[in-house]
Amino acid sequence: MSDVKPNQTVKIFLKTRQGVDVILECLVKEYLNDRLSINFDETLFEPYYDYLQEGDEIGVKIFTPLGVIVFYSMVLNSPQEEEFVIEYVEASPQIQRREYARIECHEKIIIETSDKNLIIARTLDISGSGIKFEVNDDENHHIVPEDIVKMTLTMPNAKSVVARAKIVNTTFLPRDEHVLTFIEIDEKDRDRIIKRCFELQTNTEESFE
């Protein structure tokens, strides 16, 4: 049974012919097993009616109490009709929970400290809220708890994620391991990290089947 219920927030993602990414926020009106009826603000949606015609593909993100469900959908009834209806993909993964899953991951990360030192490190695990990483011993003294840093995370076959983050004061980790938590990150980039976590988790589960 789906966790989707009326009045939950829905975000619709589309790209204009000029290459502009657009996010439209609306609400679930009714869940109908394989489709969703949507409540929306006509003023907000009207400029994009041409991209929301029957058969058009859109990205969808639904915010439920148990997490965020992300999937690609198709418009079944355009918002210009009596009911705005989109396809609901039951098999779509629920990839984000209230507490972000932390998944083992080994990727290159570049950290620019507040005093402009550049440190190349390797992630140990990642999540939608932050990263654990390790540094070489000779660079360890540049990592200062509570420091605000610029982080660049390498993403496989995709544009790197850049964010501002704070070094967490951790005394329970080995000397060369550290944790940073995001304080400024584009939500699209956070979603990319969450999706990467889901991919890694799925691959791990499949390896045990």
mmCIF file with all atom_site columns, C-alpha atoms in Angstrom:
data_model
loop_
_atom_site.group_PDB
_atom_site.id
_atom_site.type_symbol
_atom_site.label_atom_id
_atom_site.label_alt_id
_atom_site.label_comp_id
_atom_site.label_asym_id
_atom_site.label_entity_id
_atom_site.label_seq_id
_atom_site.pdbx_PDB_ins_code
_atom_site.Cartn_x
_atom_site.Cartn_y
_atom_site.Cartn_z
_atom_site.occupancy
_atom_site.B_iso_or_equiv
_atom_site.pdbx_formal_charge
_atom_site.auth_seq_id
_atom_site.auth_comp_id
_atom_site.auth_asym_id
_atom_site.auth_atom_id
_atom_site.pdbx_PDB_model_num
ATOM 1   C CA . MET A 1 1   ? 0.000   0.000   0.000   1.00 0.00 ? 1   MET A CA 1
ATOM 2   C CA . SER A 1 2   ? 1.362   3.454   -0.905  1.00 0.00 ? 2   SER A CA 1
ATOM 3   C CA . ASP A 1 3   ? 2.255   6.107   1.681   1.00 0.00 ? 3   ASP A CA 1
ATOM 4   C CA . VAL A 1 4   ? 0.835   8.766   -0.666  1.00 0.00 ? 4   VAL A CA 1
ATOM 5   C CA . LYS A 1 5   ? -2.142  10.628  0.805   1.00 0.00 ? 5   LYS A CA 1
ATOM 6   C CA . PRO A 1 6   ? -4.159  13.777  -0.059  1.00 0.00 ? 6   PRO A CA 1
ATOM 7   C CA . ASN A 1 7   ? -2.562  17.156  0.679   1.00 0.00 ? 7   ASN A CA 1
ATOM 8   C CA . GLN A 1 8   ? 1.001   15.861  0.623   1.00 0.00 ? 8   GLN A CA 1
ATOM 9   C CA . THR A 1 9   ? 3.437   18.170  -1.152  1.00 0.00 ? 9   THR A CA 1
ATOM 10  C CA . VAL A 1 10  ? 4.397   17.289  -4.722  1.00 0.00 ? 10  VAL A CA 1
ATOM 11  C CA . LYS A 1 11  ? 7.213   18.884  -6.705  1.00 0.00 ? 11  LYS A CA 1
ATOM 12  C CA . ILE A 1 12  ? 7.149   18.572  -10.491 1.00 0.00 ? 12  ILE A CA 1
ATOM 13  C CA . PHE A 1 13  ? 10.402  18.970  -12.406 1.00 0.00 ? 13  PHE A CA 1
ATOM 14  C CA . LEU A 1 14  ? 10.584  19.928  -16.072 1.00 0.00 ? 14  LEU A CA 1
ATOM 15  C CA . LYS A 1 15  ? 12.958  21.611  -18.503 1.00 0.00 ? 15  LYS A CA 1
ATOM 16  C CA . THR A 1 16  ? 11.871  24.349  -20.906 1.00 0.00 ? 16  THR A CA 1
ATOM 17  C CA . ARG A 1 17  ? 12.889  24.470  -24.561 1.00 0.00 ? 17  ARG A CA 1
ATOM 18  C CA . GLN A 1 18  ? 15.419  27.131  -23.552 1.00 0.00 ? 18  GLN A CA 1
ATOM 19  C CA . GLY A 1 19  ? 17.047  24.615  -21.203 1.00 0.00 ? 19  GLY A CA 1
ATOM 20  C CA . VAL A 1 20  ? 15.751  26.218  -18.001 1.00 0.00 ? 20  VAL A CA 1
ATOM 21  C CA . ASP A 1 21  ? 15.033  23.831  -15.103 1.00 0.00 ? 21  ASP A CA 1
ATOM 22  C CA . VAL A 1 22  ? 11.642  24.527  -13.507 1.00 0.00 ? 22  VAL A CA 1
ATOM 23  C CA . ILE A 1 23  ? 10.226  23.206  -10.221 1.00 0.00 ? 23  ILE A CA 1
ATOM 24  C CA . LEU A 1 24  ? 6.465   23.510  -9.678  1.00 0.00 ? 24  LEU A CA 1
ATOM 25  C CA . GLU A 1 25  ? 5.030   22.844  -6.227  1.00 0.00 ? 25  GLU A CA 1
ATOM 26  C CA . CYS A 1 26  ? 1.518   21.441  -5.801  1.00 0.00 ? 26  CYS A CA 1
ATOM 27  C CA . LEU A 1 27  ? -0.475  18.993  -3.640  1.00 0.00 ? 27  LEU A CA 1
ATOM 28  C CA . VAL A 1 28  ? -1.861  15.495  -3.945  1.00 0.00 ? 28  VAL A CA 1
ATOM 29  C CA . LYS A 1 29  ? -5.609  15.725  -4.498  1.00 0.00 ? 29  LYS A CA 1
ATOM 30  C CA . GLU A 1 30  ? -6.333  12.006  -4.756  1.00 0.00 ? 30  GLU A CA 1
ATOM 31  C CA . TYR A 1 31  ? -4.285  8.808   -4.984  1.00 0.00 ? 31  TYR A CA 1
ATOM 32  C CA . LEU A 1 32  ? -5.733  6.339   -7.493  1.00 0.00 ? 32  LEU A CA 1
ATOM 33  C CA . ASN A 1 33  ? -3.334  3.364   -7.435  1.00 0.00 ? 33  ASN A CA 1
ATOM 34  C CA . ASP A 1 34  ? -1.608  3.997   -10.768 1.00 0.00 ? 34  ASP A CA 1
ATOM 35  C CA . ARG A 1 35  ? -2.235  7.735   -11.010 1.00 0.00 ? 35  ARG A CA 1
ATOM 36  C CA . LEU A 1 36  ? -2.412  10.911  -8.980  1.00 0.00 ? 36  LEU A CA 1
ATOM 37  C CA . SER A 1 37  ? -4.905  13.731  -9.211  1.00 0.00 ? 37  SER A CA 1
ATOM 38  C CA . ILE A 1 38  ? -3.172  17.028  -8.436  1.00 0.00 ? 38  ILE A CA 1
ATOM 39  C CA . ASN A 1 39  ? -4.264  20.299  -6.828  1.00 0.00 ? 39  ASN A CA 1
ATOM 40  C CA . PHE A 1 40  ? -2.277  23.228  -8.225  1.00 0.00 ? 40  PHE A CA 1
ATOM 41  C CA . ASP A 1 41  ? -2.062  27.005  -8.417  1.00 0.00 ? 41  ASP A CA 1
ATOM 42  C CA . GLU A 1 42  ? -3.178  28.048  -11.914 1.00 0.00 ? 42  GLU A CA 1
ATOM 43  C CA . THR A 1 43  ? -1.146  31.256  -11.765 1.00 0.00 ? 43  THR A CA 1
ATOM 44  C CA . LEU A 1 44  ? 2.014   29.270  -11.042 1.00 0.00 ? 44  LEU A CA 1
ATOM 45  C CA . PHE A 1 45  ? 1.367   26.537  -13.605 1.00 0.00 ? 45  PHE A CA 1
ATOM 46  C CA . GLU A 1 46  ? -0.115  28.479  -16.524 1.00 0.00 ? 46  GLU A CA 1
ATOM 47  C CA . PRO A 1 47  ? 3.219   29.663  -18.017 1.00 0.00 ? 47  PRO A CA 1
ATOM 48  C CA . TYR A 1 48  ? 4.258   25.993  -18.322 1.00 0.00 ? 48  TYR A CA 1
ATOM 49  C CA . TYR A 1 49  ? 1.074   24.436  -19.728 1.00 0.00 ? 49  TYR A CA 1
ATOM 50  C CA . ASP A 1 50  ? 2.925   23.673  -22.984 1.00 0.00 ? 50  ASP A CA 1
ATOM 51  C CA . TYR A 1 51  ? 5.205   21.307  -21.043 1.00 0.00 ? 51  TYR A CA 1
ATOM 52  C CA . LEU A 1 52  ? 2.353   19.595  -19.184 1.00 0.00 ? 52  LEU A CA 1
ATOM 53  C CA . GLN A 1 53  ? 0.325   18.201  -22.033 1.00 0.00 ? 53  GLN A CA 1
ATOM 54  C CA . GLU A 1 54  ? -0.908  14.609  -22.253 1.00 0.00 ? 54  GLU A CA 1
ATOM 55  C CA . GLY A 1 55  ? 2.051   12.290  -22.802 1.00 0.00 ? 55  GLY A CA 1
ATOM 56  C CA . ASP A 1 56  ? 4.720   14.746  -21.618 1.00 0.00 ? 56  ASP A CA 1
ATOM 57  C CA . GLU A 1 57  ? 7.352   13.268  -19.276 1.00 0.00 ? 57  GLU A CA 1
ATOM 58  C CA . ILE A 1 58  ? 8.097   14.993  -15.981 1.00 0.00 ? 58  ILE A CA 1
ATOM 59  C CA . GLY A 1 59  ? 10.080  14.347  -12.835 1.00 0.00 ? 59  GLY A CA 1
ATOM 60  C CA . VAL A 1 60  ? 8.062   13.963  -9.644  1.00 0.00 ? 60  VAL A CA 1
ATOM 61  C CA . LYS A 1 61  ? 8.963   14.144  -5.979  1.00 0.00 ? 61  LYS A CA 1
ATOM 62  C CA . ILE A 1 62  ? 6.317   13.349  -3.335  1.00 0.00 ? 62  ILE A CA 1
ATOM 63  C CA . PHE A 1 63  ? 6.917   14.194  0.324   1.00 0.00 ? 63  PHE A CA 1
ATOM 64  C CA . THR A 1 64  ? 5.357   11.552  2.586   1.00 0.00 ? 64  THR A CA 1
ATOM 65  C CA . PRO A 1 65  ? 5.719   11.117  6.372   1.00 0.00 ? 65  PRO A CA 1
ATOM 66  C CA . LEU A 1 66  ? 8.070   8.168   5.757   1.00 0.00 ? 66  LEU A CA 1
ATOM 67  C CA . GLY A 1 67  ? 10.210  9.838   3.162   1.00 0.00 ? 67  GLY A CA 1
ATOM 68  C CA . VAL A 1 68  ? 10.458  11.357  -0.286  1.00 0.00 ? 68  VAL A CA 1
ATOM 69  C CA . ILE A 1 69  ? 9.397   9.277   -3.284  1.00 0.00 ? 69  ILE A CA 1
ATOM 70  C CA . VAL A 1 70  ? 11.110  10.221  -6.544  1.00 0.00 ? 70  VAL A CA 1
ATOM 71  C CA . PHE A 1 71  ? 10.202  8.923   -9.999  1.00 0.00 ? 71  PHE A CA 1
ATOM 72  C CA . TYR A 1 72  ? 9.691   9.844   -13.637 1.00 0.00 ? 72  TYR A CA 1
ATOM 73  C CA . SER A 1 73  ? 6.051   10.250  -14.611 1.00 0.00 ? 73  SER A CA 1
ATOM 74  C CA . MET A 1 74  ? 3.822   10.984  -17.587 1.00 0.00 ? 74  MET A CA 1
ATOM 75  C CA . VAL A 1 75  ? 1.028   13.534  -17.790 1.00 0.00 ? 75  VAL A CA 1
ATOM 76  C CA . LEU A 1 76  ? -2.292  11.720  -18.292 1.00 0.00 ? 76  LEU A CA 1
ATOM 77  C CA . ASN A 1 77  ? -4.603  14.755  -18.160 1.00 0.00 ? 77  ASN A CA 1
ATOM 78  C CA . SER A 1 78  ? -3.122  18.210  -18.625 1.00 0.00 ? 78  SER A CA 1
ATOM 79  C CA . PRO A 1 79  ? -3.835  20.960  -16.057 1.00 0.00 ? 79  PRO A CA 1
ATOM 80  C CA . GLN A 1 80  ? -6.025  22.615  -18.712 1.00 0.00 ? 80  GLN A CA 1
ATOM 81  C CA . GLU A 1 81  ? -8.509  19.756  -18.434 1.00 0.00 ? 81  GLU A CA 1
ATOM 82  C CA . GLU A 1 82  ? -11.090 19.182  -15.710 1.00 0.00 ? 82  GLU A CA 1
ATOM 83  C CA . GLU A 1 83  ? -8.601  17.195  -13.613 1.00 0.00 ? 83  GLU A CA 1
ATOM 84  C CA . PHE A 1 84  ? -4.799  17.417  -13.690 1.00 0.00 ? 84  PHE A CA 1
ATOM 85  C CA . VAL A 1 85  ? -3.689  13.771  -13.509 1.00 0.00 ? 85  VAL A CA 1
ATOM 86  C CA . ILE A 1 86  ? -0.218  12.238  -13.679 1.00 0.00 ? 86  ILE A CA 1
ATOM 87  C CA . GLU A 1 87  ? 1.001   8.651   -13.714 1.00 0.00 ? 87  GLU A CA 1
ATOM 88  C CA . TYR A 1 88  ? 2.061   7.169   -10.375 1.00 0.00 ? 88  TYR A CA 1
ATOM 89  C CA . VAL A 1 89  ? 4.808   4.558   -10.581 1.00 0.00 ? 89  VAL A CA 1
ATOM 90  C CA . GLU A 1 90  ? 4.169   2.144   -7.716  1.00 0.00 ? 90  GLU A CA 1
ATOM 91  C CA . ALA A 1 91  ? 7.598   0.541   -8.069  1.00 0.00 ? 91  ALA A CA 1
ATOM 92  C CA . SER A 1 92  ? 9.396   3.864   -7.641  1.00 0.00 ? 92  SER A CA 1
ATOM 93  C CA . PRO A 1 93  ? 11.973  3.786   -4.820  1.00 0.00 ? 93  PRO A CA 1
ATOM 94  C CA . GLN A 1 94  ? 11.467  5.687   -1.610  1.00 0.00 ? 94  GLN A CA 1
ATOM 95  C CA . ILE A 1 95  ? 14.985  7.039   -1.329  1.00 0.00 ? 95  ILE A CA 1
ATOM 96  C CA . GLN A 1 96  ? 14.963  9.564   1.470   1.00 0.00 ? 96  GLN A CA 1
ATOM 97  C CA . ARG A 1 97  ? 13.849  9.193   5.075   1.00 0.00 ? 97  ARG A CA 1
ATOM 98  C CA . ARG A 1 98  ? 13.612  11.652  7.940   1.00 0.00 ? 98  ARG A CA 1
ATOM 99  C CA . GLU A 1 99  ? 17.027  10.440  9.000   1.00 0.00 ? 99  GLU A CA 1
ATOM 100 C CA . TYR A 1 100 ? 19.282  10.288  5.957   1.00 0.00 ? 100 TYR A CA 1
ATOM 101 C CA . ALA A 1 101 ? 20.744  6.850   5.364   1.00 0.00 ? 101 ALA A CA 1
ATOM 102 C CA . ARG A 1 102 ? 24.541  6.850   5.610   1.00 0.00 ? 102 ARG A CA 1
ATOM 103 C CA . ILE A 1 103 ? 26.083  4.534   3.025   1.00 0.00 ? 103 ILE A CA 1
ATOM 104 C CA . GLU A 1 104 ? 29.680  3.395   2.573   1.00 0.00 ? 104 GLU A CA 1
ATOM 105 C CA . CYS A 1 105 ? 31.144  5.165   -0.428  1.00 0.00 ? 105 CYS A CA 1
ATOM 106 C CA . HIS A 1 106 ? 34.689  5.862   -1.620  1.00 0.00 ? 106 HIS A CA 1
ATOM 107 C CA . GLU A 1 107 ? 34.928  8.939   -3.815  1.00 0.00 ? 107 GLU A CA 1
ATOM 108 C CA . LYS A 1 108 ? 37.365  11.806  -4.215  1.00 0.00 ? 108 LYS A CA 1
ATOM 109 C CA . ILE A 1 109 ? 36.571  14.919  -2.219  1.00 0.00 ? 109 ILE A CA 1
ATOM 110 C CA . ILE A 1 110 ? 38.329  18.295  -2.262  1.00 0.00 ? 110 ILE A CA 1
ATOM 111 C CA . ILE A 1 111 ? 38.078  20.471  0.836   1.00 0.00 ? 111 ILE A CA 1
ATOM 112 C CA . GLU A 1 112 ? 38.993  24.153  0.896   1.00 0.00 ? 112 GLU A CA 1
ATOM 113 C CA . THR A 1 113 ? 39.440  25.277  4.498   1.00 0.00 ? 113 THR A CA 1
ATOM 114 C CA . SER A 1 114 ? 38.690  28.776  5.781   1.00 0.00 ? 114 SER A CA 1
ATOM 115 C CA . ASP A 1 115 ? 42.397  29.630  5.580   1.00 0.00 ? 115 ASP A CA 1
ATOM 116 C CA . LYS A 1 116 ? 42.442  28.549  1.901   1.00 0.00 ? 116 LYS A CA 1
ATOM 117 C CA . ASN A 1 117 ? 44.247  25.235  2.293   1.00 0.00 ? 117 ASN A CA 1
ATOM 118 C CA . LEU A 1 118 ? 43.195  22.685  -0.350  1.00 0.00 ? 118 LEU A CA 1
ATOM 119 C CA . ILE A 1 119 ? 42.952  19.115  0.875   1.00 0.00 ? 119 ILE A CA 1
ATOM 120 C CA . ILE A 1 120 ? 42.317  16.131  -1.374  1.00 0.00 ? 120 ILE A CA 1
ATOM 121 C CA . ALA A 1 121 ? 40.677  13.360  0.616   1.00 0.00 ? 121 ALA A CA 1
ATOM 122 C CA . ARG A 1 122 ? 38.565  10.228  0.204   1.00 0.00 ? 122 ARG A CA 1
ATOM 123 C CA . THR A 1 123 ? 35.043  9.704   1.455   1.00 0.00 ? 123 THR A CA 1
ATOM 124 C CA . LEU A 1 124 ? 34.282  6.784   3.753   1.00 0.00 ? 124 LEU A CA 1
ATOM 125 C CA . ASP A 1 125 ? 30.519  7.197   3.734   1.00 0.00 ? 125 ASP A CA 1
ATOM 126 C CA . ILE A 1 126 ? 27.992  9.719   2.470   1.00 0.00 ? 126 ILE A CA 1
ATOM 127 C CA . SER A 1 127 ? 24.431  10.795  3.213   1.00 0.00 ? 127 SER A CA 1
ATOM 128 C CA . GLY A 1 128 ? 22.040  13.595  2.393   1.00 0.00 ? 128 GLY A CA 1
ATOM 129 C CA . SER A 1 129 ? 23.194  15.474  5.473   1.00 0.00 ? 129 SER A CA 1
ATOM 130 C CA . GLY A 1 130 ? 26.960  15.072  5.366   1.00 0.00 ? 130 GLY A CA 1
ATOM 131 C CA . ILE A 1 131 ? 30.081  13.033  4.701   1.00 0.00 ? 131 ILE A CA 1
ATOM 132 C CA . LYS A 1 132 ? 32.690  11.099  6.630   1.00 0.00 ? 132 LYS A CA 1
ATOM 133 C CA . PHE A 1 133 ? 36.152  11.236  5.069   1.00 0.00 ? 133 PHE A CA 1
ATOM 134 C CA . GLU A 1 134 ? 39.780  10.444  5.762   1.00 0.00 ? 134 GLU A CA 1
ATOM 135 C CA . VAL A 1 135 ? 42.887  12.513  5.081   1.00 0.00 ? 135 VAL A CA 1
ATOM 136 C CA . ASN A 1 136 ? 46.613  11.831  4.875   1.00 0.00 ? 136 ASN A CA 1
ATOM 137 C CA . ASP A 1 137 ? 48.395  12.234  8.185   1.00 0.00 ? 137 ASP A CA 1
ATOM 138 C CA . ASP A 1 138 ? 50.487  15.178  6.933   1.00 0.00 ? 138 ASP A CA 1
ATOM 139 C CA . GLU A 1 139 ? 47.288  17.126  6.084   1.00 0.00 ? 139 GLU A CA 1
ATOM 140 C CA . ASN A 1 140 ? 45.446  16.263  9.254   1.00 0.00 ? 140 ASN A CA 1
ATOM 141 C CA . HIS A 1 141 ? 46.436  19.453  11.091  1.00 0.00 ? 141 HIS A CA 1
ATOM 142 C CA . HIS A 1 142 ? 44.523  21.522  8.508   1.00 0.00 ? 142 HIS A CA 1
ATOM 143 C CA . ILE A 1 143 ? 41.223  19.954  9.591   1.00 0.00 ? 143 ILE A CA 1
ATOM 144 C CA . VAL A 1 144 ? 39.867  22.072  12.446  1.00 0.00 ? 144 VAL A CA 1
ATOM 145 C CA . PRO A 1 145 ? 36.565  21.288  14.250  1.00 0.00 ? 145 PRO A CA 1
ATOM 146 C CA . GLU A 1 146 ? 33.806  23.867  13.636  1.00 0.00 ? 146 GLU A CA 1
ATOM 147 C CA . ASP A 1 147 ? 35.660  25.255  10.598  1.00 0.00 ? 147 ASP A CA 1
ATOM 148 C CA . ILE A 1 148 ? 33.388  26.239  7.689   1.00 0.00 ? 148 ILE A CA 1
ATOM 149 C CA . VAL A 1 149 ? 34.776  24.755  4.468   1.00 0.00 ? 149 VAL A CA 1
ATOM 150 C CA . LYS A 1 150 ? 33.974  24.498  0.783   1.00 0.00 ? 150 LYS A CA 1
ATOM 151 C CA . MET A 1 151 ? 33.503  20.897  -0.302  1.00 0.00 ? 151 MET A CA 1
ATOM 152 C CA . THR A 1 152 ? 33.641  19.459  -3.816  1.00 0.00 ? 152 THR A CA 1
ATOM 153 C CA . LEU A 1 153 ? 32.484  15.852  -4.078  1.00 0.00 ? 153 LEU A CA 1
ATOM 154 C CA . THR A 1 154 ? 33.184  13.809  -7.192  1.00 0.00 ? 154 THR A CA 1
ATOM 155 C CA . MET A 1 155 ? 30.075  12.078  -8.529  1.00 0.00 ? 155 MET A CA 1
ATOM 156 C CA . PRO A 1 156 ? 30.403  9.108   -10.938 1.00 0.00 ? 156 PRO A CA 1
ATOM 157 C CA . ASN A 1 157 ? 29.614  10.098  -14.537 1.00 0.00 ? 157 ASN A CA 1
ATOM 158 C CA . ALA A 1 158 ? 28.109  13.401  -13.391 1.00 0.00 ? 158 ALA A CA 1
ATOM 159 C CA . LYS A 1 159 ? 28.882  16.962  -12.389 1.00 0.00 ? 159 LYS A CA 1
ATOM 160 C CA . SER A 1 160 ? 30.573  17.299  -9.002  1.00 0.00 ? 160 SER A CA 1
ATOM 161 C CA . VAL A 1 161 ? 28.590  18.475  -5.978  1.00 0.00 ? 161 VAL A CA 1
ATOM 162 C CA . VAL A 1 162 ? 29.805  21.725  -4.406  1.00 0.00 ? 162 VAL A CA 1
ATOM 163 C CA . ALA A 1 163 ? 28.584  22.793  -0.956  1.00 0.00 ? 163 ALA A CA 1
ATOM 164 C CA . ARG A 1 164 ? 29.502  24.695  2.184   1.00 0.00 ? 164 ARG A CA 1
ATOM 165 C CA . ALA A 1 165 ? 29.919  22.489  5.204   1.00 0.00 ? 165 ALA A CA 1
ATOM 166 C CA . LYS A 1 166 ? 31.046  22.500  8.810   1.00 0.00 ? 166 LYS A CA 1
ATOM 167 C CA . ILE A 1 167 ? 33.654  20.171  10.266  1.00 0.00 ? 167 ILE A CA 1
ATOM 168 C CA . VAL A 1 168 ? 32.054  18.292  13.160  1.00 0.00 ? 168 VAL A CA 1
ATOM 169 C CA . ASN A 1 169 ? 33.951  18.005  16.437  1.00 0.00 ? 169 ASN A CA 1
ATOM 170 C CA . THR A 1 170 ? 34.340  14.226  16.802  1.00 0.00 ? 170 THR A CA 1
ATOM 171 C CA . THR A 1 171 ? 36.571  12.649  19.430  1.00 0.00 ? 171 THR A CA 1
ATOM 172 C CA . PHE A 1 172 ? 35.415  9.060   18.908  1.00 0.00 ? 172 PHE A CA 1
ATOM 173 C CA . LEU A 1 173 ? 36.906  8.592   15.408  1.00 0.00 ? 173 LEU A CA 1
ATOM 174 C CA . PRO A 1 174 ? 40.475  7.647   14.466  1.00 0.00 ? 174 PRO A CA 1
ATOM 175 C CA . ARG A 1 175 ? 42.803  10.644  14.131  1.00 0.00 ? 175 ARG A CA 1
ATOM 176 C CA . ASP A 1 176 ? 42.688  10.733  10.311  1.00 0.00 ? 176 ASP A CA 1
ATOM 177 C CA . GLU A 1 177 ? 38.881  10.390  10.027  1.00 0.00 ? 177 GLU A CA 1
ATOM 178 C CA . HIS A 1 178 ? 36.544  13.372  10.108  1.00 0.00 ? 178 HIS A CA 1
ATOM 179 C CA . VAL A 1 179 ? 32.891  14.281  9.539   1.00 0.00 ? 179 VAL A CA 1
ATOM 180 C CA . LEU A 1 180 ? 31.404  17.306  7.844   1.00 0.00 ? 180 LEU A CA 1
ATOM 181 C CA . THR A 1 181 ? 27.775  18.346  7.798   1.00 0.00 ? 181 THR A CA 1
ATOM 182 C CA . PHE A 1 182 ? 26.204  20.400  5.010   1.00 0.00 ? 182 PHE A CA 1
ATOM 183 C CA . ILE A 1 183 ? 25.129  23.932  5.896   1.00 0.00 ? 183 ILE A CA 1
ATOM 184 C CA . GLU A 1 184 ? 24.567  25.250  2.346   1.00 0.00 ? 184 GLU A CA 1
ATOM 185 C CA . ILE A 1 185 ? 23.783  22.823  -0.470  1.00 0.00 ? 185 ILE A CA 1
ATOM 186 C CA . ASP A 1 186 ? 21.543  23.022  -3.512  1.00 0.00 ? 186 ASP A CA 1
ATOM 187 C CA . GLU A 1 187 ? 18.587  20.712  -2.910  1.00 0.00 ? 187 GLU A CA 1
ATOM 188 C CA . LYS A 1 188 ? 19.069  19.217  -6.373  1.00 0.00 ? 188 LYS A CA 1
ATOM 189 C CA . ASP A 1 189 ? 22.623  18.282  -5.364  1.00 0.00 ? 189 ASP A CA 1
ATOM 190 C CA . ARG A 1 190 ? 21.376  16.828  -2.085  1.00 0.00 ? 190 ARG A CA 1
ATOM 191 C CA . ASP A 1 191 ? 18.903  14.737  -4.083  1.00 0.00 ? 191 ASP A CA 1
ATOM 192 C CA . ARG A 1 192 ? 21.763  13.523  -6.293  1.00 0.00 ? 192 ARG A CA 1
ATOM 193 C CA . ILE A 1 193 ? 23.669  12.376  -3.204  1.00 0.00 ? 193 ILE A CA 1
ATOM 194 C CA . ILE A 1 194 ? 20.569  10.648  -1.829  1.00 0.00 ? 194 ILE A CA 1
ATOM 195 C CA . LYS A 1 195 ? 20.023  8.882   -5.161  1.00 0.00 ? 195 LYS A CA 1
ATOM 196 C CA . ARG A 1 196 ? 23.669  7.779   -5.123  1.00 0.00 ? 196 ARG A CA 1
ATOM 197 C CA . CYS A 1 197 ? 23.143  6.374   -1.616  1.00 0.00 ? 197 CYS A CA 1
ATOM 198 C CA . PHE A 1 198 ? 20.107  4.471   -2.845  1.00 0.00 ? 198 PHE A CA 1
ATOM 199 C CA . GLU A 1 199 ? 22.072  3.060   -5.810  1.00 0.00 ? 199 GLU A CA 1
ATOM 200 C CA . LEU A 1 200 ? 24.880  1.916   -3.535  1.00 0.00 ? 200 LEU A CA 1
ATOM 201 C CA . GLN A 1 201 ? 22.434  0.406   -1.050  1.00 0.00 ? 201 GLN A CA 1
ATOM 202 C CA . THR A 1 202 ? 20.592  -1.430  -3.828  1.00 0.00 ? 202 THR A CA 1
ATOM 203 C CA . ASN A 1 203 ? 23.850  -2.793  -5.264  1.00 0.00 ? 203 ASN A CA 1
ATOM 204 C CA . THR A 1 204 ? 24.911  -3.998  -1.824  1.00 0.00 ? 204 THR A CA 1
ATOM 205 C CA . GLU A 1 205 ? 21.580  -5.737  -1.192  1.00 0.00 ? 205 GLU A CA 1
ATOM 206 C CA . GLU A 1 206 ? 21.662  -7.390  -4.631  1.00 0.00 ? 206 GLU A CA 1
ATOM 207 C CA . SER A 1 207 ? 25.163  -8.753  -3.989  1.00 0.00 ? 207 SER A CA 1
ATOM 208 C CA . PHE A 1 208 ? 23.778  -10.787 -1.078  1.00 0.00 ? 208 PHE A CA 1
ATOM 209 C CA . GLU A 1 209 ? 20.867  -12.273 -3.000  1.00 0.00 ? 209 GLU A CA 1
#
